[in-house]
PDB file of C-alpha atoms in Angstrom:
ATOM      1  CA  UNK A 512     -11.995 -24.347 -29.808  1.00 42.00           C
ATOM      2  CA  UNK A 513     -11.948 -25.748 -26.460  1.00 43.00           C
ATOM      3  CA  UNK A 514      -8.300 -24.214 -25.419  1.00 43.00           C
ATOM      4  CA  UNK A 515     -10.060 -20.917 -26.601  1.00 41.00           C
ATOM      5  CA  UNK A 516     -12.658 -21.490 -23.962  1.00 42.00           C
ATOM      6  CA  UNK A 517     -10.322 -22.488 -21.834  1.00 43.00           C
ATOM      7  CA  UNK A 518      -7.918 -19.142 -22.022  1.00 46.00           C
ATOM      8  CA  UNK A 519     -11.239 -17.503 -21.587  1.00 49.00           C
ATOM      9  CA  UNK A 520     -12.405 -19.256 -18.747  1.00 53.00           C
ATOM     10  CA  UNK A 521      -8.642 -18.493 -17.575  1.00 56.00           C
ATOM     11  CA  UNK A 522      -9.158 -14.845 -17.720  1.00 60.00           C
ATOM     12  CA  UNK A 523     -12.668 -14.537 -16.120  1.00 68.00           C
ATOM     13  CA  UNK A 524     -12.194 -16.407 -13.575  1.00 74.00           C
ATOM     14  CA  UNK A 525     -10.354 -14.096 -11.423  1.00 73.00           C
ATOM     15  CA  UNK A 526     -12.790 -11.161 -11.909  1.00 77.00           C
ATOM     16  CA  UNK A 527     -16.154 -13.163 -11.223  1.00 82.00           C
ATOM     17  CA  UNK A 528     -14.372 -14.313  -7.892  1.00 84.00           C
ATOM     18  CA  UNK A 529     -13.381 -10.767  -7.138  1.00 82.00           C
ATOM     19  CA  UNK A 530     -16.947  -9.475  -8.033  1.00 85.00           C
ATOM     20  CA  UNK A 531     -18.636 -12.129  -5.777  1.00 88.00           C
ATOM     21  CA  UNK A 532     -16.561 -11.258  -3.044  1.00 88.00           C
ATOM     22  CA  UNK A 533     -17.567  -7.948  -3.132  1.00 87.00           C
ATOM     23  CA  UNK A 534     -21.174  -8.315  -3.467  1.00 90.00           C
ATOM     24  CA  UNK A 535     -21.239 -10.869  -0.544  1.00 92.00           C
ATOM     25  CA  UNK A 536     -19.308  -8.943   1.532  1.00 89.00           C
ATOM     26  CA  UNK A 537     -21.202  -5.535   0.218  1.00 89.00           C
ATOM     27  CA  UNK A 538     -23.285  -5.060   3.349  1.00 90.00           C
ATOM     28  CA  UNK A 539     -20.033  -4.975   5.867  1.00 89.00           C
ATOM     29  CA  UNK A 540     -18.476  -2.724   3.897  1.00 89.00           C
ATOM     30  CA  UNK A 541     -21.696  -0.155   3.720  1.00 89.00           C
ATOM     31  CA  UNK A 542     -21.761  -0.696   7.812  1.00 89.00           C
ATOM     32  CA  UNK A 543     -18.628  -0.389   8.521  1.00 88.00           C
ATOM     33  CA  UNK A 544     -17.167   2.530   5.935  1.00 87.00           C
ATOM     34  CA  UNK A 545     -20.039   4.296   4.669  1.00 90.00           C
ATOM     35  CA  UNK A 546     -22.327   3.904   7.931  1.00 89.00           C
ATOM     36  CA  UNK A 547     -20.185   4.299  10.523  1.00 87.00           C
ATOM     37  CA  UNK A 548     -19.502   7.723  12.170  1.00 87.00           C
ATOM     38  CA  UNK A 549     -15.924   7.117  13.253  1.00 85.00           C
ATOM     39  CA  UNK A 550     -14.669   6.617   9.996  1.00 81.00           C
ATOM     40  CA  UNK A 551     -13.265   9.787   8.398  1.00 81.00           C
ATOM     41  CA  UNK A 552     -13.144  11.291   4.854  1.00 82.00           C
ATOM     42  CA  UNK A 553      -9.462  10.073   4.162  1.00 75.00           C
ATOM     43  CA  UNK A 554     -10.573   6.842   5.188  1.00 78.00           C
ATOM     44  CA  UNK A 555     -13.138   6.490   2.938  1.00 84.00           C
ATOM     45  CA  UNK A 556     -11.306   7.466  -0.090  1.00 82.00           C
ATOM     46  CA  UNK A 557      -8.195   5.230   0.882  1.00 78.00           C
ATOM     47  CA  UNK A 558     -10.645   2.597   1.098  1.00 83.00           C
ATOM     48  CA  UNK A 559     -12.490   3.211  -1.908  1.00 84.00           C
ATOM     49  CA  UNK A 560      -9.243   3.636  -4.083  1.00 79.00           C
ATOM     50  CA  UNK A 561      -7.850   0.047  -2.730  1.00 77.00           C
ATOM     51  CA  UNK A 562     -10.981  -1.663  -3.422  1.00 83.00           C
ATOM     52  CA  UNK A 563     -12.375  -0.542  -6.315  1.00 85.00           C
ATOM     53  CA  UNK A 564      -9.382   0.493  -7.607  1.00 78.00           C
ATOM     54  CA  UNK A 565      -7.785  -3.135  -7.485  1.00 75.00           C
ATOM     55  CA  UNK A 566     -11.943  -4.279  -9.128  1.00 80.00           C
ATOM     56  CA  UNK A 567     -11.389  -1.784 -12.017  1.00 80.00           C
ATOM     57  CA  UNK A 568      -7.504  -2.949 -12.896  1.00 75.00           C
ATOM     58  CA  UNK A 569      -8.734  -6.428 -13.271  1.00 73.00           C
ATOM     59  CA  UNK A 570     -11.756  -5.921 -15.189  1.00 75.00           C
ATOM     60  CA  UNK A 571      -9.233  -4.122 -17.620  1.00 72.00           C
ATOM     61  CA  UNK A 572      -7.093  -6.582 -18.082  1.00 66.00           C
ATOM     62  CA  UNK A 573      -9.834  -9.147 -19.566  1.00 63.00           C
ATOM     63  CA  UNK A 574      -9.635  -7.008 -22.655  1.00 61.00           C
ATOM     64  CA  UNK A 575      -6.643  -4.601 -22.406  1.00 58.00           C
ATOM     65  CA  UNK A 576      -3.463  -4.962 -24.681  1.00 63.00           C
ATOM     66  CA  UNK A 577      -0.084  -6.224 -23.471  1.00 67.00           C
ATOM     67  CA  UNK A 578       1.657  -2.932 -23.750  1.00 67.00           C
ATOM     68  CA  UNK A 579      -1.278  -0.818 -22.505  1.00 72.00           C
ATOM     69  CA  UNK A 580      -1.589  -3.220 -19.297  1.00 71.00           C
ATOM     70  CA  UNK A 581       1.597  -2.771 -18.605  1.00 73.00           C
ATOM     71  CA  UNK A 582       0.943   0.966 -17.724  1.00 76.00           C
ATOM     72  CA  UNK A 583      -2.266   0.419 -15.671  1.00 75.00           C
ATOM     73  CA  UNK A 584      -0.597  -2.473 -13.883  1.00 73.00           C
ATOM     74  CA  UNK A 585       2.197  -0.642 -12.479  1.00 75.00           C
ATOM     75  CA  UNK A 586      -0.084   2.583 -11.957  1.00 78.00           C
ATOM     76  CA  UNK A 587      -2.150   0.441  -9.935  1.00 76.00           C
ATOM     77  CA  UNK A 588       0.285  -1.171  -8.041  1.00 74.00           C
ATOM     78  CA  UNK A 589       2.072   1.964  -7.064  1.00 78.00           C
ATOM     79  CA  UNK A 590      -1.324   3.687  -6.006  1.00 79.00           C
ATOM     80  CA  UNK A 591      -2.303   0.750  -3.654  1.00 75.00           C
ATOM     81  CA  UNK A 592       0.577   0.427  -2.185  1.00 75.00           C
ATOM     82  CA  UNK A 593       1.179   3.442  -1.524  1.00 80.00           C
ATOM     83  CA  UNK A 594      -2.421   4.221   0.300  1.00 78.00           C
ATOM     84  CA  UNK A 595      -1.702   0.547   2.218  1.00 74.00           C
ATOM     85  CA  UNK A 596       1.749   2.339   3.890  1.00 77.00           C
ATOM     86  CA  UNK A 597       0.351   5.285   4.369  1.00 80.00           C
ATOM     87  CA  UNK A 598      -2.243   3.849   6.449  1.00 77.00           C
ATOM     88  CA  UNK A 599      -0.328   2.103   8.672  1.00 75.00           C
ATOM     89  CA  UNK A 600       1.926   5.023   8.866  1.00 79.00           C
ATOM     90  CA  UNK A 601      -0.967   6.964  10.233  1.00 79.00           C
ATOM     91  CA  UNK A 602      -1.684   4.422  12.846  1.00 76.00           C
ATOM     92  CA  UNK A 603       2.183   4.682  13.779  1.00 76.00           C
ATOM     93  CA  UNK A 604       1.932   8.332  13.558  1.00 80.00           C
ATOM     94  CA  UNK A 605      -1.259   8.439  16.341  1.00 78.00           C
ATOM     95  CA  UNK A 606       0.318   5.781  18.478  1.00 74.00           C
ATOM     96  CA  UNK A 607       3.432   7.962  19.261  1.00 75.00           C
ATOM     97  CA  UNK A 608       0.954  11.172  19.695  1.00 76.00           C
ATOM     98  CA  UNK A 609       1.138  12.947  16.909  1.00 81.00           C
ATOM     99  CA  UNK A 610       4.603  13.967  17.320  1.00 82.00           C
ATOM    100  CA  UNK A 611       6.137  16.375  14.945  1.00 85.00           C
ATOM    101  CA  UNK A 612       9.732  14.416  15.053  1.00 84.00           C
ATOM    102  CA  UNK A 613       7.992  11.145  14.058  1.00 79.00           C
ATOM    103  CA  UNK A 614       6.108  12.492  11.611  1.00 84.00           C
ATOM    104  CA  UNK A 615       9.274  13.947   9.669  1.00 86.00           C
ATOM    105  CA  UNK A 616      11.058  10.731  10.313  1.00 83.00           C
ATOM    106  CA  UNK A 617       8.001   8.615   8.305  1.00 82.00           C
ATOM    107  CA  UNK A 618       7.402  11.532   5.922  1.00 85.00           C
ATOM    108  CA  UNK A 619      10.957  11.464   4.533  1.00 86.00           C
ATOM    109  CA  UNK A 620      11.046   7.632   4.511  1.00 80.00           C
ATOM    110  CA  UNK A 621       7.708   6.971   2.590  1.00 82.00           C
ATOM    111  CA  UNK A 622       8.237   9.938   0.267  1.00 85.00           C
ATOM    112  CA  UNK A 623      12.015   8.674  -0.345  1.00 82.00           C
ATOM    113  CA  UNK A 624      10.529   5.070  -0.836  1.00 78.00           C
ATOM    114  CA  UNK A 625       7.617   5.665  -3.315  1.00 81.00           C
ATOM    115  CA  UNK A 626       9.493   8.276  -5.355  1.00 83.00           C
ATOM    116  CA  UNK A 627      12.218   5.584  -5.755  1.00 78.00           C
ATOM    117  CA  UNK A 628       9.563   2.752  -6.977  1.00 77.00           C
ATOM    118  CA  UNK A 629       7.721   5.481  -9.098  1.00 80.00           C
ATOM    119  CA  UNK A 630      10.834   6.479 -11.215  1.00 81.00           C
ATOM    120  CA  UNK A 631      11.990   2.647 -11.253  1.00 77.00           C
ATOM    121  CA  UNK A 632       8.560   1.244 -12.129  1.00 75.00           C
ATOM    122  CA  UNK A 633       8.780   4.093 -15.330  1.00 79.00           C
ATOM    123  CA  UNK A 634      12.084   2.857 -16.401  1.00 78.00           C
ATOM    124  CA  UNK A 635      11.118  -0.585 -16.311  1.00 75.00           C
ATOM    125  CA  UNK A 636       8.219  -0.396 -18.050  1.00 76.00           C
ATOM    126  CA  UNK A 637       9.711   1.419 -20.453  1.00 78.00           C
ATOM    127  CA  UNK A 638      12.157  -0.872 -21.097  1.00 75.00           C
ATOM    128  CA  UNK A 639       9.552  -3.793 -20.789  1.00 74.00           C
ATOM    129  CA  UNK A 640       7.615  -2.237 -23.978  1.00 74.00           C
ATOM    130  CA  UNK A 641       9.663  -3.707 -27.037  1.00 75.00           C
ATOM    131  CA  UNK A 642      10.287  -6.927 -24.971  1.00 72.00           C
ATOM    132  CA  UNK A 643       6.287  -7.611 -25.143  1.00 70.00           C
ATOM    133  CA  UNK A 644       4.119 -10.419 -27.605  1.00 69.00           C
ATOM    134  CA  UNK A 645       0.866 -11.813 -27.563  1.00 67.00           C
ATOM    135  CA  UNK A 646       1.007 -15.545 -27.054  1.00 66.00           C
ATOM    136  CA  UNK A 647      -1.967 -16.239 -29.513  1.00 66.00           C
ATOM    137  CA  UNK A 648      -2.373 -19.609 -28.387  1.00 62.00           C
ATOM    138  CA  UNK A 649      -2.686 -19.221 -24.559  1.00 60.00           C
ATOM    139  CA  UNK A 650      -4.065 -15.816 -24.779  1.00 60.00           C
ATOM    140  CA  UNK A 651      -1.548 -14.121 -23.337  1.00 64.00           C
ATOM    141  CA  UNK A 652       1.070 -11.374 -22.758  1.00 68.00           C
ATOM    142  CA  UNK A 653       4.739 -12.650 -22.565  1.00 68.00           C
ATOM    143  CA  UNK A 654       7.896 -10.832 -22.002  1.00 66.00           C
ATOM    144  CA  UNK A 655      11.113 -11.888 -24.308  1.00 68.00           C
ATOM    145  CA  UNK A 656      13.630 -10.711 -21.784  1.00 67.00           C
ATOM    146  CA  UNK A 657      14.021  -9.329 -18.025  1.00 66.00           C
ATOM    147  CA  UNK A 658      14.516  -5.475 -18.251  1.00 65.00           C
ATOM    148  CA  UNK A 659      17.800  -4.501 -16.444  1.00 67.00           C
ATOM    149  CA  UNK A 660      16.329  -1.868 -13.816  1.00 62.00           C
ATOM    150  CA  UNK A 661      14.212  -4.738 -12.479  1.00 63.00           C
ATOM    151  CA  UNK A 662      16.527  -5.797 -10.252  1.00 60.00           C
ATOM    152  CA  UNK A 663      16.811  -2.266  -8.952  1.00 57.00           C
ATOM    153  CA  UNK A 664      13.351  -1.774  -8.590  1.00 59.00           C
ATOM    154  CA  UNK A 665      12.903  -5.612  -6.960  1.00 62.00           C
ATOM    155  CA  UNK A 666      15.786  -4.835  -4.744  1.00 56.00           C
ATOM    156  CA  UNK A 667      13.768  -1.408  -3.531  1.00 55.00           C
ATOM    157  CA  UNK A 668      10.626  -2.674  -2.789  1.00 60.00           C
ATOM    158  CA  UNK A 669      12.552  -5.716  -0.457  1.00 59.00           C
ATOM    159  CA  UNK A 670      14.489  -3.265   0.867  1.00 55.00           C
ATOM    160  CA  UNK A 671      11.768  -0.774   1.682  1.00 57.00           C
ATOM    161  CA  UNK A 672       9.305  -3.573   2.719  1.00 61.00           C
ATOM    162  CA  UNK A 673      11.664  -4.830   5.586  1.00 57.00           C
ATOM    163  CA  UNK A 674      12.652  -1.178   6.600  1.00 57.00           C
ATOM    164  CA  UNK A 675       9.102  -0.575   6.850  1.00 60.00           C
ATOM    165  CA  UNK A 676       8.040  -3.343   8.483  1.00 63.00           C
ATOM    166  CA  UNK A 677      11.468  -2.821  11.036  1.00 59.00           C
ATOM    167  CA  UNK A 678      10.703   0.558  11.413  1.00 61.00           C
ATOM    168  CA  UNK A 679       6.513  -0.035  12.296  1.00 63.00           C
ATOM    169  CA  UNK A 680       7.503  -2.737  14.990  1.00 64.00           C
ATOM    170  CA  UNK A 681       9.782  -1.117  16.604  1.00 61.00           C
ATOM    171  CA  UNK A 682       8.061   2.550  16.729  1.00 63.00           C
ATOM    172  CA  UNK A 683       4.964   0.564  17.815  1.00 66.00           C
ATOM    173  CA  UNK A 684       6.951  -1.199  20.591  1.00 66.00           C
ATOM    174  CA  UNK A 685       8.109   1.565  21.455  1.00 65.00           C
ATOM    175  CA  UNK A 686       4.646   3.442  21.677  1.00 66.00           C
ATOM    176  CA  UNK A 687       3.329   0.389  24.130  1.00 68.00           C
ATOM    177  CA  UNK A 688       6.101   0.294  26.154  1.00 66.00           C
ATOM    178  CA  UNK A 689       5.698   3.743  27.027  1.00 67.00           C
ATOM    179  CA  UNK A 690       2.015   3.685  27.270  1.00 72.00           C
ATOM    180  CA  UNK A 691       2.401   0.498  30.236  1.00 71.00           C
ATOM    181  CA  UNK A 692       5.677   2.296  32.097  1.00 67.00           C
ATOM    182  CA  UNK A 693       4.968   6.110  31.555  1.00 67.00           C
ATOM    183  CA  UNK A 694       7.892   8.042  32.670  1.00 59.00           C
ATOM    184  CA  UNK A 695       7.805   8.964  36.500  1.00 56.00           C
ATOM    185  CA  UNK A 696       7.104  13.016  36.488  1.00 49.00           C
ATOM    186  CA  UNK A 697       6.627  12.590  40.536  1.00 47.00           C
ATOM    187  CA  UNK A 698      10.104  14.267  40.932  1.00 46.00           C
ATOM    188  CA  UNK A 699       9.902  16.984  38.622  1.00 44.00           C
ATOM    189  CA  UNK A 700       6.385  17.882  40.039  1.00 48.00           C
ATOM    190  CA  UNK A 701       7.622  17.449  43.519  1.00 48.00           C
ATOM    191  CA  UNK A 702      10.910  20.212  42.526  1.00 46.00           C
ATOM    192  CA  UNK A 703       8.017  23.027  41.686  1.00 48.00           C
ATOM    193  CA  UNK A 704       6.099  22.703  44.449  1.00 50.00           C
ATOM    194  CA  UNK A 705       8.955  23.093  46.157  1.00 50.00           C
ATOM    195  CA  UNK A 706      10.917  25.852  44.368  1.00 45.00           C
ATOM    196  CA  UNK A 707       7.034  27.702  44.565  1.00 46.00           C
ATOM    197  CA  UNK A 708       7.283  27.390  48.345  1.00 46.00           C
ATOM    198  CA  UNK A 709      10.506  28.701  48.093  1.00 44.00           C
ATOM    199  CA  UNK A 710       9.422  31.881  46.326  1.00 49.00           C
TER     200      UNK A 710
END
C-alpha cells in the first residue's frame, strides 16, 4: 500500500507543480498576451498551444495507457517544437527585413526538418507499440527494446538542433552587423546627382 501511494504521489507530482505555476504566474500571462496591444493573433495562439498544450499532455498521462501515450507524447512534442522554431524563425525573418531570399532559405529548412521528425517519430512509434508493458509494481510504462529508427530520428533532431541554432546566430550576426555598419550609399547617390546634372 504505501509504494502504491508512492507511484501515485510519483505521477501527480509533476502536474500539481505545473498547475501552480500557472496559476501564480496567471496574471503576467493575462498582461502580457491577452492585454497587451502589441501582441498579435499568431502570437497568441503559438502561445496558447505551447502552454496549455504542454498542461493538457501531462494531465493525460496521469491516467492514459502506455500505448495510447505514446501517440499524444510524440504529437505533442512535434507540435511544440515546431511552434518554438517557428518563432524564433520569425524573429530571424524580421531582423533581416523581411526578405524574400531569407524567408525561402528558413522555409525550406524548417519544412525539410519537421517533415523528417514527423515521418521518423511515426515509424518509431510504430515500432515502439509491441515493445510496450505496464510495470504493475512501479506504475509504469516500460519499453522491452530500442526501436531501430530511433537512432535516425535522435540523429535528426541533433542534427537539426545545431543547424538551427548555427544558422539563427549567424543570420542574427549578420542582421546586427549590418544594422551598426550600414553599407555606404554616399557614392551611388553622389553618381545620380551627377549623371542628372549631366542630362
Amino acid at each position: 500500500m504505501r509504494r502504491w501511494h508512492i507511484t501515485q504521489s510519483f505521477e501527480a507530482v509533476p502536474f500539481v507543480i505545473v498547475v501552480f505555476d500557472h496559476l501564480i504566474t496567471l496574471d503576467d500571462e493575462i498582461n502580457t498576451i491577452w492585454r497587451n496591444p502589441t501582441v498579435g493573433l499568431a502570437s497568441k495562439v503559438a502561445f496558447v498551444v505551447n502552454r496549455y498544450l504542454t498542461e493538457a499532455v501531462i494531465a493525460y498521462t496521469v491516467y492514459s495507457q502506455c500505448r495510447r501515450f505514446i501517440w499524444v507524447f510524440g504529437i505533442a512534442c512535434v507540435v511544440a517544437g515546431a511552434i518554438s522554431h517557428f518563432i524564433v524563425l520569425l524573429r530571424v525573418y524580421s531582423l533581416w527585413d523581411r526578405r524574400a531570399i531569407v524567408a525561402r532559405m528558413l522555409t525550406l529548412a524548417f519544412t525539410g526538418s519537421i517533415s523528417a521528425i514527423t515521418v521518423l517519430g511515426v515509424f518509431a512509434a510504430i515500432q515502439m507499440q509491441p515493445e510496450l508493458s505496464f510495470l504493475e509494481p512501479l506504475h509504469i510504462c516500460v519499453l522491452g527494446s530500442t526501436p531501430k529508427v530511433i537512432v535516425g530520428l535522435l540523429g535528426v533532431l541533433v542534427g537539426k538542433s545545431v543547424l538551427f541554432v548555427d544558422v539563427v546566430i549567424h543570420l542574427s550576426v549578420l542582421a546586427v552587423v549590418l544594422r551598426l555598419f550600414p553599407p555606404d550609399t554616399r557614392h551611388i547617390q553622389r553618381h545620380r546627382s551627377t549623371s542628372t546634372h549631366a542630362i
